[in-house]
Amino acid sequence: MLNIADFDWVSIFTTNYDDLVEKVYNKKDRDIRVFSSNFDFGEPEAPGGVPIFKIHGTIGLDTADGHRSRMVLTTEDNDLCEEYREALYDRLRTDISAHDLIIIGHSLSDPDLDSIIKRALKLKEQSGTSRNIFLLVFNEDEDRALLHETKGIKVSFGGIDEFFFELAKRKPERRKVYETSDEVIPPGSVLNPITINVRHHAETHATDFNRMFSGSPPSFADIRGGLTFSRSLQSNIVSQLLGDIQYEILLGASGVGKTALARKVALELVEKGFHGWEHQSDKQLFVDEWLTTAKRLADKGEAGVLILDEAHLYLSDVNRLVDGLASNENSALKLLIACAKNHWKPRVKSPELFRFGEVHELSQLDHSEVGGLLSFVEQSPQIAKLVDNSFRGFTKQEKRRRLIERCNRDFFVCLKNIFASENFDTIILKEYASINPDYQDVYKHICALESFGVRVHRQLLIRLLRISAEDVGLVLRNLDGLVEEYEIDARNSVFGWRGRHLVISEIISRHKFNNQDEVFGLLKKVVSNISPTYSIEIRTLRQLCSFDGGLPRIGNVKDQNELLRMMISVAPKERVPRHRLINNLIGSGAFPDAETEIRVFENDLGPDGPVRRYKVRLLVERAVSTIGLMPEDKASMLNEAYTAACKILKREPESRQTLQLYGDVCLELFKVTGDYSFVDDALSCMKSAEQDLGDPDITRLIYRFEQRVSPASQSVPEFETMELETD
């Protein structure tokens, strides 16, 4: 059995309770992820780590001992684990669509083994694969073997020793055990498969203007090839990173050029002697590996820059990286962080980001950038051919004036409108109408899912739209130029599908799913088809709950709550849907239900920062919203909230969310008691944090709080929207 860890298994499914396989992998220092209940879904996975799915649970972990995992020993256990088991079989169906399956058992007369074989055949039929199913059994039974072989299963007789002996004969004679390297990121590092090397990409890849013009951000090769124009902020950001600033944060809506600017800055720094990398946003950010890389840079007396695009997807890891760099007093690794503003504001950020960083908000092109864009168009013969007739003949100044009027200086819309005179929405909708009607439905679903925050990938669409496996290639060929397939995890056959640009996806989504029932129906279908054994689909659940994800597009809170409860059932360890459900229940006045959800959350996962704040918010809302309470009763309830808020503030004195909550409690106490010292204390805490951090969000929080205290301001709502945190 020790040899099992020497082979590159895609996944291992077992009905055994023992942990022998896990011990073998640990003994050989190989990465694994063990799943024994649906509370294991969503845990971070190491690249190349082998998932071990324990269908009947695992020894030593049972609900009788207070664990969330359950050993399946009785009929009741079997029924209670049905959903978990079905999720594992969904994963198995995907795995055997691209890989062979080996089933190992003792005897063909075993009814349990027979049921597993029948399930495997059914899954193979559903996946439409031509891959093989092999059956290895210890007891020879030629008659039953013949029956199985007529169904397409290849049967062999033998034991575990013979099996691994035959496999061992086919192992490579030489295997790399250890290597040394002077590179900052050595060849064997887990960072290499999930990181783009800026210099290597710029020097080895070809330019592709058509892809960029269709909405994709320019690659490093495009930038080096001169297919971009200069941005006003670029020189300033480069100067700051060459100086004392360690973190540059680029905020703005989709289409304003955040990614392009970050890549231009990184490439310029690389040309000045920096090492440069970009993290692939679909992958986990390995904080410890980057801290090790930063130490190597510091030891060598060198500097590096790392682009973290779509940082909201892994902001808790970004916070840990920033805190780790600060605690190590390591400034050798600079970070370029790009994020949509609406995703950035409500999330918890490390104070170190503001102590050693600078925030830049990108929106419209300024006059010099519009001029640079026009010069770029005129000086490139390849691009000038595409200019629309409505621009030809004008002087450069007239072109600039008309471009500013037409597009309101939005970067991506500017680029498109130089080449076409029609309204941007009209261009996109005409393009949609030209698609083969058989594939319009697939395209509109991809666009809608992207606009909802879903990380679209091939297997999800196959499940969602019932696309047969053999038709996947046909779909991609007919949507060529509109939809791109890219690799997320080739080992596990996970390939992403994306449209050309989020702005385009938003337009298609808005027009093709234009009523609440359609949006609710689609989201319900998505959540029902989530396979939680894939980390990308767990991230989908989180993104659906974000401020501009799919959930806020449902106006009916009861429908939102139905979707959230479905998410919690699929992945009970995920905190974000639970946070959102509690927030909704408090906001709608369902206080007993909110209290129950908080209690269940703490029983399942233990208390966390957001839930501690929700408990205080619940006390405040009860005191404020309950009709008929005497002032002293309100004051008593608010004093309880104040005591709890003070404890949280002591733990997190610089958290904007905590300061907001503390301010709300103090303001309500002031209204009930008339004691102005509560207001003074809240303002003092906020201003102290503002001075220490320099966070502009805290400055805005102070301004809003002062407005709410002022009796002249009656239009300011009593409470701001409660934050929805992802960590």
XYZ file of C-alpha atoms in Angstrom:
727
model
C 0.000 0.000 0.000
C 2.962 2.337 0.483
C 3.272 2.468 -3.301
C -0.118 4.108 -3.772
C 1.380 7.567 -3.192
C 3.937 7.047 -5.991
C 1.341 7.471 -8.737
C -0.448 10.525 -10.015
C -4.076 9.654 -9.244
C -6.653 12.250 -10.271
C -8.828 11.285 -7.302
C -9.435 8.408 -4.908
C -12.930 7.318 -3.823
C -13.256 4.807 -1.006
C -16.038 3.175 0.984
C -13.513 2.161 3.675
C -13.565 3.852 7.080
C -9.845 3.369 7.784
C -7.254 6.109 7.213
C -4.547 3.868 5.757
C -4.390 5.758 2.446
C -4.049 9.099 4.255
C -1.203 7.721 6.404
C 0.625 6.507 3.294
C 0.447 9.957 1.669
C 1.526 11.705 4.867
C 4.443 9.295 5.262
C 5.662 10.213 1.772
C 4.983 13.932 2.315
C 2.438 14.126 -0.532
C -0.378 16.695 -0.483
C -3.923 15.369 -0.061
C -7.401 16.728 0.675
C -9.696 14.397 2.613
C -13.475 14.756 2.281
C -15.642 12.898 4.788
C -18.654 15.250 5.026
C -20.133 18.267 3.248
C -18.455 20.477 5.878
C -15.165 19.698 4.094
C -16.264 21.407 0.878
C -14.579 24.751 0.263
C -11.294 24.141 2.064
C -8.224 25.429 0.170
C -6.413 22.831 -1.929
C -2.716 22.618 -2.776
C -1.941 22.361 -6.530
C -1.405 18.722 -7.393
C -2.879 17.528 -4.113
C -4.858 14.301 -4.436
C -8.484 14.484 -3.232
C -9.591 11.470 -1.197
C -13.377 11.124 -1.047
C -14.612 8.926 1.800
C -18.117 7.889 0.778
C -19.035 6.286 4.118
C -17.120 8.647 6.418
C -13.856 8.090 8.256
C -12.721 6.383 11.431
C -12.566 8.585 14.515
C -14.873 11.310 13.174
C -18.542 10.941 14.019
C -21.401 13.137 15.191
C -21.538 11.059 18.375
C -18.185 12.622 19.317
C -19.162 16.156 18.305
C -17.759 16.063 14.756
C -19.589 17.180 11.610
C -18.532 14.031 9.769
C -20.666 10.902 10.149
C -19.645 7.258 9.844
C -22.347 5.484 7.827
C -23.225 2.475 9.983
C -27.035 2.474 10.103
C -29.919 3.025 7.690
C -30.510 6.433 9.290
C -26.849 7.364 8.716
C -27.211 6.315 5.100
C -30.263 8.549 4.607
C -28.686 11.548 6.331
C -25.575 11.344 4.119
C -27.477 11.071 0.835
C -26.804 14.671 -0.323
C -23.103 14.431 0.532
C -22.814 11.122 -1.326
C -24.585 12.535 -4.406
C -22.095 15.427 -4.506
C -19.240 12.898 -4.576
C -20.869 10.972 -7.416
C -21.262 14.239 -9.359
C -17.512 14.676 -9.019
C -16.893 11.077 -10.089
C -19.019 11.601 -13.212
C -16.815 14.541 -14.206
C -13.587 12.682 -13.416
C -14.454 9.648 -15.561
C -15.410 11.885 -18.474
C -11.678 12.513 -18.998
C -9.894 9.705 -17.110
C -10.004 5.932 -16.749
C -11.545 4.442 -13.600
C -10.200 1.499 -11.588
C -12.598 -0.189 -9.149
C -10.925 -2.462 -6.576
C -12.957 -4.981 -4.560
C -12.843 -8.404 -2.939
C -15.554 -10.461 -4.650
C -17.969 -10.066 -7.560
C -20.650 -11.676 -5.390
C -20.512 -8.721 -2.980
C -23.796 -6.766 -3.428
C -22.132 -3.512 -2.307
C -19.457 -3.844 -4.984
C -22.149 -4.659 -7.524
C -24.042 -1.447 -6.697
C -20.825 0.566 -7.102
C -20.200 -1.003 -10.518
C -23.755 -0.203 -11.639
C -23.391 3.387 -10.439
C -20.087 3.756 -12.315
C -21.661 2.475 -15.547
C -24.554 4.900 -15.163
C -22.195 7.825 -14.567
C -20.129 6.852 -17.606
C -23.265 6.814 -19.734
C -24.333 10.236 -18.414
C -20.916 11.761 -19.094
C -20.852 10.495 -22.684
C -17.228 9.410 -22.302
C -15.349 6.670 -24.086
C -12.874 6.218 -21.226
C -12.360 2.763 -19.700
C -13.633 1.231 -16.481
C -11.348 -1.459 -15.033
C -12.363 -3.883 -12.296
C -9.781 -5.590 -10.061
C -11.143 -8.290 -7.693
C -9.376 -10.790 -5.458
C -11.724 -13.812 -5.758
C -11.823 -15.299 -9.234
C -15.322 -15.658 -10.718
C -15.138 -16.124 -14.487
C -18.919 -16.324 -15.015
C -19.710 -13.021 -13.314
C -16.638 -11.437 -14.947
C -17.984 -12.367 -18.378
C -21.293 -10.667 -17.582
C -19.491 -7.458 -16.585
C -17.265 -7.529 -19.664
C -20.344 -7.638 -21.922
C -21.221 -4.239 -20.396
C -17.840 -2.757 -21.366
C -15.931 -3.303 -18.099
C -12.450 -4.830 -18.241
C -12.069 -7.367 -15.396
C -8.821 -8.638 -13.839
C -8.220 -10.967 -10.905
C -5.498 -10.413 -8.322
C -4.546 -8.781 -5.074
C -3.186 -5.402 -4.023
C 0.397 -6.703 -4.106
C 0.127 -7.892 -7.708
C -1.613 -4.669 -8.741
C 1.106 -2.362 -7.450
C 3.852 -4.703 -8.658
C 2.566 -4.346 -12.212
C 2.203 -0.579 -11.826
C 5.715 -0.300 -10.405
C 7.155 -1.919 -13.538
C 5.723 0.976 -15.566
C 7.067 3.768 -13.368
C 9.804 5.995 -14.829
C 13.243 4.629 -13.990
C 14.333 8.052 -12.744
C 12.334 10.450 -10.662
C 13.333 13.920 -9.512
C 13.783 13.884 -5.749
C 15.531 17.179 -5.060
C 16.776 20.155 -7.013
C 18.565 23.387 -6.249
C 18.095 26.697 -7.991
C 19.257 30.274 -7.633
C 15.994 31.593 -9.094
C 13.703 33.642 -6.882
C 10.859 31.229 -7.666
C 12.515 27.806 -8.173
C 11.273 25.505 -10.992
C 9.546 23.100 -8.592
C 7.552 25.772 -6.728
C 3.758 25.515 -6.550
C 3.668 29.142 -7.721
C 4.892 28.399 -11.247
C 1.698 26.816 -12.652
C -0.493 29.626 -11.279
C 1.764 32.629 -11.914
C 2.593 34.586 -15.082
C 6.207 35.693 -15.377
C 6.053 39.243 -16.769
C 9.367 39.240 -18.638
C 8.939 35.748 -20.080
C 5.406 36.471 -21.284
C 6.362 39.784 -22.878
C 9.321 38.242 -24.723
C 7.807 34.952 -25.893
C 4.146 35.654 -26.697
C 2.815 37.223 -29.874
C 0.720 40.380 -29.924
C -3.012 39.977 -30.557
C -4.836 43.203 -31.289
C -8.069 41.481 -32.333
C -8.417 39.849 -28.918
C -7.676 43.142 -27.173
C -10.108 45.063 -29.386
C -12.801 42.502 -28.535
C -12.534 43.453 -24.865
C -9.703 41.453 -23.332
C -7.064 43.460 -21.442
C -3.743 43.864 -23.271
C -1.190 41.184 -22.531
C 2.392 41.973 -21.599
C 3.316 41.154 -25.207
C 0.682 43.637 -26.493
C 2.092 46.352 -24.228
C 5.681 45.702 -25.310
C 4.483 45.618 -28.934
C 3.123 49.155 -28.668
C -0.580 48.281 -28.823
C -1.506 50.504 -25.862
C -1.399 54.207 -25.059
C 0.018 55.889 -21.970
C -2.086 56.545 -18.871
C -1.608 59.653 -16.744
C -1.167 57.711 -13.504
C 1.514 55.360 -14.804
C 4.622 57.464 -14.187
C 3.386 58.504 -10.736
C 2.729 54.909 -9.661
C 6.107 53.731 -10.962
C 7.855 56.530 -9.044
C 6.009 55.641 -5.833
C 6.895 51.936 -6.120
C 10.521 52.836 -6.737
C 10.297 54.870 -3.529
C 8.715 54.114 -0.161
C 5.246 52.985 -1.288
C 4.865 49.203 -1.228
C 1.225 48.706 -2.255
C -0.604 50.390 -5.140
C -4.371 49.848 -5.167
C -6.259 50.493 -8.428
C -10.036 50.770 -8.015
C -12.712 51.329 -10.637
C -15.587 49.800 -12.566
C -15.100 47.152 -15.232
C -13.725 48.627 -18.436
C -11.732 51.559 -17.048
C -8.357 49.895 -17.676
C -7.243 48.704 -14.208
C -5.624 45.513 -15.477
C -3.984 47.280 -18.430
C -2.517 49.972 -16.174
C -1.235 47.419 -13.641
C 0.473 45.437 -16.415
C 2.014 48.566 -17.942
C 3.430 49.563 -14.551
C 4.749 46.045 -13.858
C 6.422 45.831 -17.277
C 8.089 49.219 -16.793
C 9.387 48.105 -13.384
C 10.710 44.865 -14.892
C 12.591 46.903 -17.488
C 14.115 48.850 -14.569
C 15.471 45.644 -12.991
C 12.520 44.285 -10.961
C 11.323 40.697 -11.031
C 7.678 40.694 -12.112
C 4.752 38.286 -11.757
C 0.978 38.209 -12.079
C -1.138 35.865 -9.980
C -3.867 34.035 -11.918
C -7.018 35.226 -10.198
C -8.885 31.926 -10.622
C -6.325 30.172 -8.423
C -5.636 30.205 -4.697
C -3.073 32.750 -3.489
C -0.378 30.834 -1.583
C 0.627 33.344 1.064
C 3.487 31.364 2.634
C 5.096 30.773 -0.757
C 5.002 34.484 -1.583
C 6.450 35.364 1.828
C 9.284 32.925 1.082
C 9.746 34.575 -2.324
C 9.879 38.007 -0.673
C 12.561 36.721 1.718
C 14.637 35.417 -1.208
C 14.351 38.844 -2.872
C 15.460 40.598 0.316
C 18.378 38.194 0.831
C 19.564 38.858 -2.722
C 19.116 42.617 -2.378
C 16.618 42.577 -5.269
C 13.035 43.761 -5.728
C 9.910 42.248 -7.249
C 6.387 43.306 -8.135
C 3.291 41.087 -8.029
C 0.012 41.936 -9.770
C -3.093 40.787 -7.868
C -6.001 41.326 -10.257
C -9.633 40.850 -9.150
C -8.283 40.930 -5.610
C -11.743 40.741 -4.018
C -11.847 37.041 -4.928
C -9.099 36.290 -2.386
C -8.859 39.456 -0.302
C -8.445 37.591 2.995
C -5.285 35.980 1.548
C -4.097 39.399 0.322
C -4.549 40.702 3.883
C -2.468 37.831 5.268
C 0.274 38.464 2.710
C 0.378 42.177 3.532
C 0.412 41.502 7.289
C 3.183 38.921 6.822
C 5.341 41.335 4.820
C 4.808 43.999 7.488
C 5.656 41.694 10.400
C 8.829 40.586 8.587
C 9.657 44.222 7.763
C 10.128 43.096 4.170
C 9.613 45.716 1.465
C 11.340 43.767 -1.326
C 8.017 42.576 -2.774
C 5.714 45.309 -4.085
C 2.032 44.641 -4.784
C -0.144 46.059 -7.570
C -3.729 45.365 -6.459
C -6.611 45.839 -8.912
C -10.228 45.558 -7.771
C -13.694 46.786 -8.659
C -14.571 49.613 -6.289
C -17.928 48.141 -5.295
C -16.197 44.899 -4.264
C -13.427 46.695 -2.407
C -15.354 49.032 -0.126
C -17.478 46.578 1.923
C -14.703 44.080 2.600
C -12.273 43.987 5.500
C -8.794 45.264 4.562
C -5.510 45.031 6.422
C -4.508 48.370 8.040
C -1.030 47.861 6.556
C -2.473 48.464 3.083
C -3.140 52.081 4.020
C -0.003 52.604 6.095
C 2.314 51.619 3.240
C 0.005 51.928 0.252
C -1.700 54.371 -2.068
C -5.242 54.146 -3.464
C -6.053 55.330 -7.001
C -9.593 55.459 -8.371
C -9.890 55.108 -12.140
C -13.065 56.187 -13.911
C -13.056 58.264 -17.078
C -10.154 59.059 -19.350
C -8.766 62.537 -18.769
C -8.083 64.932 -21.656
C -4.450 63.908 -22.077
C -5.436 60.210 -22.151
C -8.108 60.822 -24.780
C -5.460 62.628 -26.837
C -3.049 59.757 -26.329
C -5.701 57.261 -27.432
C -6.365 59.217 -30.638
C -2.643 59.541 -31.389
C -2.249 55.821 -30.804
C -5.038 55.096 -33.302
C -3.646 57.434 -35.968
C -0.066 56.198 -35.720
C -0.913 52.506 -36.089
C -1.830 51.625 -39.709
C -3.295 48.297 -38.564
C -5.721 50.074 -36.257
C -6.388 53.188 -38.348
C -8.065 51.025 -41.026
C -10.838 50.196 -38.531
C -11.731 53.813 -37.699
C -15.367 54.597 -38.377
C -16.282 57.052 -41.145
C -17.842 59.411 -38.605
C -14.327 60.190 -37.301
C -12.471 60.471 -40.599
C -11.795 63.991 -41.840
C -11.986 65.733 -38.471
C -8.966 67.393 -36.977
C -7.458 65.751 -33.906
C -9.025 68.382 -31.642
C -12.483 67.819 -33.151
C -12.099 64.057 -32.816
C -11.195 64.502 -29.153
C -14.218 66.737 -28.508
C -16.634 64.347 -30.208
C -15.132 61.317 -28.516
C -15.549 62.920 -25.092
C -19.163 63.830 -25.877
C -20.044 60.469 -27.337
C -18.512 58.130 -24.764
C -18.293 60.232 -21.618
C -14.635 59.155 -21.579
C -15.207 55.566 -20.352
C -12.102 53.680 -21.493
C -13.554 50.527 -23.029
C -16.570 52.310 -24.557
C -14.189 54.976 -25.921
C -12.205 52.316 -27.719
C -15.270 50.731 -29.268
C -16.874 54.024 -30.279
C -13.848 55.189 -32.240
C -14.575 52.335 -34.618
C -18.377 52.455 -34.858
C -20.908 55.237 -34.882
C -23.813 53.374 -33.316
C -24.763 53.226 -29.652
C -22.630 50.623 -27.868
C -25.635 48.554 -26.705
C -26.934 48.459 -30.279
C -23.596 47.164 -31.575
C -23.620 44.319 -29.044
C -27.277 43.388 -29.611
C -26.842 43.324 -33.399
C -23.844 41.079 -32.922
C -25.958 38.795 -30.704
C -28.692 38.634 -33.371
C -26.144 37.440 -35.940
C -25.278 34.337 -33.887
C -26.693 31.005 -35.016
C -30.018 30.716 -33.101
C -29.019 27.246 -31.881
C -26.173 28.810 -29.859
C -27.714 32.103 -28.742
C -29.089 30.420 -25.622
C -25.635 29.166 -24.584
C -24.084 32.589 -25.196
C -26.697 34.521 -23.232
C -26.352 32.125 -20.295
C -22.560 32.546 -20.262
C -22.981 36.345 -20.306
C -25.650 36.320 -17.597
C -23.638 34.032 -15.327
C -20.522 36.180 -15.748
C -22.468 39.322 -14.912
C -23.851 37.582 -11.792
C -20.320 36.806 -10.591
C -20.349 33.106 -11.472
C -16.989 31.566 -12.413
C -18.262 29.882 -15.568
C -16.637 26.629 -16.616
C -17.348 23.815 -19.033
C -18.733 21.211 -16.621
C -21.093 23.695 -14.954
C -22.594 24.609 -18.340
C -22.909 20.932 -19.293
C -24.911 20.359 -16.116
C -26.875 23.584 -16.369
C -27.862 23.501 -20.048
C -27.723 19.726 -20.557
C -25.090 20.062 -23.293
C -23.837 16.651 -24.370
C -20.091 16.120 -24.056
C -19.690 15.509 -27.789
C -21.310 18.890 -28.580
C -18.869 20.977 -26.515
C -16.443 21.445 -29.401
C -19.292 22.395 -31.722
C -20.521 25.055 -29.284
C -17.063 26.610 -29.010
C -16.578 26.638 -32.791
C -19.893 28.403 -33.344
C -19.131 30.968 -30.620
C -15.546 31.520 -31.771
C -14.507 35.108 -31.099
C -17.326 35.552 -28.586
C -16.459 32.898 -25.990
C -12.975 31.782 -25.001
C -12.092 28.536 -23.250
C -9.083 28.694 -20.932
C -7.400 26.250 -18.591
C -8.219 26.410 -14.893
C -7.223 22.922 -13.745
C -6.378 20.555 -16.596
C -5.661 17.726 -14.155
C -9.279 17.745 -12.963
C -10.685 18.671 -16.412
C -11.811 22.143 -15.309
C -11.773 24.591 -18.216
C -13.241 28.065 -17.873
C -15.492 29.763 -20.428
C -15.596 33.548 -20.586
C -16.994 36.244 -22.799
C -14.876 39.024 -24.247
C -15.536 41.637 -21.580
C -17.715 42.085 -18.517
C -19.244 45.259 -20.017
C -20.496 43.179 -22.972
C -21.776 40.418 -20.676
C -23.688 42.992 -18.617
C -25.401 44.340 -21.747
C -26.453 40.878 -22.966
C -27.601 39.891 -19.476
C -29.624 43.070 -18.983
C -31.509 42.632 -22.254
C -31.955 38.846 -22.318
C -32.812 38.325 -18.632
C -34.848 41.442 -18.057
C -37.339 40.418 -15.380
C -37.088 39.179 -11.809
C -38.671 35.775 -12.468
C -36.113 34.936 -15.168
C -33.190 35.993 -12.974
C -34.539 34.087 -9.962
C -35.151 30.988 -12.098
C -31.632 31.063 -13.509
C -30.002 31.560 -10.110
C -32.074 28.753 -8.601
C -30.969 26.502 -11.439
C -27.314 27.461 -10.908
C -27.357 26.797 -7.160
C -29.165 23.479 -7.707
C -26.418 22.382 -10.108
C -23.441 23.452 -7.999
C -20.901 20.675 -7.432
C -19.207 21.685 -4.149
C -16.250 19.320 -4.595
C -14.779 21.911 -6.987
C -13.248 24.989 -5.371
C -14.239 27.142 -8.375
C -17.911 26.406 -7.696
C -17.535 27.238 -4.014
C -16.172 30.621 -5.130
C -19.279 30.956 -7.288
C -21.461 30.794 -4.173
C -19.423 33.575 -2.566
C -19.567 35.754 -5.665
C -23.328 35.347 -6.026
C -23.654 36.891 -2.555
C -21.502 39.950 -3.312
C -22.961 43.434 -3.707
C -23.141 43.312 -7.508
C -23.496 39.533 -7.817
C -26.644 37.723 -8.806
C -28.393 37.785 -5.436
C -28.908 41.582 -5.143
C -30.679 41.493 -8.526
C -33.526 39.668 -6.819
C -35.759 42.343 -5.309
C -37.811 39.951 -3.181
C -35.939 39.237 0.072
C -37.879 35.987 0.584
C -36.597 34.735 -2.785
C -33.086 35.789 -1.797
C -33.396 33.855 1.454
C -34.603 30.749 -0.402
C -31.474 30.846 -2.579
C -29.263 31.427 0.466
C -30.740 28.435 2.291
C -30.080 26.326 -0.808
C -26.450 27.510 -0.793
C -26.058 26.690 2.895
C -27.432 23.191 2.280
C -24.966 22.641 -0.577
C -21.896 23.943 1.289
C -22.648 24.325 5.016
C -19.097 25.390 5.852
C -19.320 28.486 3.639
C -19.679 31.556 5.823
C -20.721 34.158 3.230
C -24.247 32.805 2.465
C -24.864 32.430 6.212
C -23.726 36.019 6.831
C -26.006 37.257 4.061
C -29.008 35.308 5.374
C -28.537 36.693 8.899
C -28.227 40.209 7.465
C -31.446 39.787 5.459
C -33.367 38.445 8.448
C -32.265 41.347 10.664
C -33.077 43.868 7.937
C -36.587 42.454 7.422
C -37.372 42.383 11.155
C -37.380 38.569 11.479
C -35.477 38.771 14.749
C -36.247 35.268 16.162
C -35.158 33.671 12.859
C -31.981 35.776 12.829
C -31.228 34.736 16.413
C -31.684 31.076 15.441
C -29.365 31.413 12.437
C -26.698 33.063 14.599
C -26.960 30.252 17.159
C -26.729 27.559 14.432
C -23.758 29.372 12.864
C -21.869 29.416 16.166
C -22.685 25.747 16.816
C -21.489 24.716 13.340
C -18.517 27.000 12.737
C -17.840 28.926 15.934
C -18.163 32.712 16.277
C -16.407 35.002 13.811
C -16.059 38.777 13.438
C -19.114 39.409 11.235
C -21.397 37.249 13.407
C -20.249 39.027 16.578
C -21.225 42.281 14.877
C -24.548 40.849 13.705
C -25.384 39.921 17.313
C -24.875 43.554 18.322
C -26.815 44.779 15.287
C -29.678 42.478 16.255
C -29.832 44.015 19.755
C -29.835 47.546 18.312
C -32.481 46.825 15.688
C -34.716 45.181 18.293
C -34.454 48.204 20.546
C -35.064 50.674 17.711
C -37.788 48.785 15.821
C -39.920 47.349 18.619
C -42.976 49.549 19.133
C -44.284 50.280 22.629
C -41.043 50.032 24.605
C -40.447 52.555 27.364
C -37.276 54.702 27.022
C -35.608 52.980 29.971
C -36.247 49.549 28.376
C -34.729 50.757 25.110
C -31.768 52.145 27.024
C -31.291 48.811 28.807
C -31.256 46.887 25.503
C -28.909 49.426 23.940
C -26.576 49.268 26.946
C -26.276 45.524 26.386
C -25.414 46.232 22.734
C -22.939 48.920 23.826
C -21.113 46.504 26.156
C -20.808 43.935 23.357
C -19.693 46.605 20.849
C -16.977 47.796 23.246
C -15.575 44.255 23.478
C -15.448 44.001 19.695
C -13.856 47.458 19.413
C -11.154 46.420 21.878
C -10.334 43.427 19.630
C -10.501 45.386 16.338
C -9.909 49.101 17.072
C -9.021 49.929 13.462
C -11.687 47.939 11.611
C -14.039 50.189 9.624
C -16.903 47.729 10.108
C -16.405 47.734 13.885
C -16.167 51.526 13.997
C -19.372 51.814 11.971
C -21.177 49.462 14.351
C -19.845 51.255 17.441
C -20.958 54.581 15.995
C -24.471 53.257 15.335
C -24.814 51.973 18.901
C -23.512 55.241 20.406
C -25.831 57.318 18.222
C -28.911 55.347 19.277
C -27.902 55.627 22.935
C -27.524 59.390 22.489
C -31.029 59.598 20.997
C -32.540 57.684 23.923
C -30.516 59.148 26.816
C -29.475 62.552 25.464
C -25.934 61.863 26.705
C -23.601 63.499 24.171
C -20.543 61.692 25.587
C -21.482 58.617 23.528
C -21.209 60.659 20.310
C -17.922 62.209 21.413
C -16.455 58.811 22.228
C -17.480 57.322 18.856
C -16.013 60.286 16.960
C -12.803 60.068 18.997
C -12.351 56.379 18.104
C -13.029 57.040 14.412
C -10.626 59.987 14.205
C -7.915 58.048 16.006
C -8.216 55.215 13.480
C -8.291 57.718 10.604
C -5.050 59.288 11.826
C -3.325 55.929 12.246
C -4.450 54.382 8.957
C -5.258 57.119 6.488
C -8.099 54.944 5.130
C -10.396 57.187 3.021
C -13.353 54.943 3.879
C -12.979 55.895 7.562
C -12.903 59.575 6.564
C -16.200 59.090 4.727
C -17.572 57.199 7.733
C -16.776 60.187 10.008
C -18.438 62.627 7.607
C -21.570 60.488 7.413
C -21.692 60.026 11.201
C -21.461 63.785 11.762
C -24.295 64.279 9.273
C -26.478 61.823 11.160
C -25.776 63.525 14.498
C -26.748 66.918 13.094
C -30.466 67.649 13.683
C -30.513 69.573 10.387
C -29.922 66.371 8.412
C -33.179 64.409 8.268
C -32.506 62.689 4.949
C -29.651 60.466 6.102
C -30.824 56.870 6.831
C -30.550 55.620 10.379
C -28.333 52.687 9.441
C -25.935 52.069 6.604
C -26.149 48.733 4.811
C -24.421 46.121 6.919
C -21.173 44.910 5.389
C -21.047 41.508 3.700
C -17.634 40.087 4.421
C -15.983 37.149 2.723
C -13.411 36.123 5.268
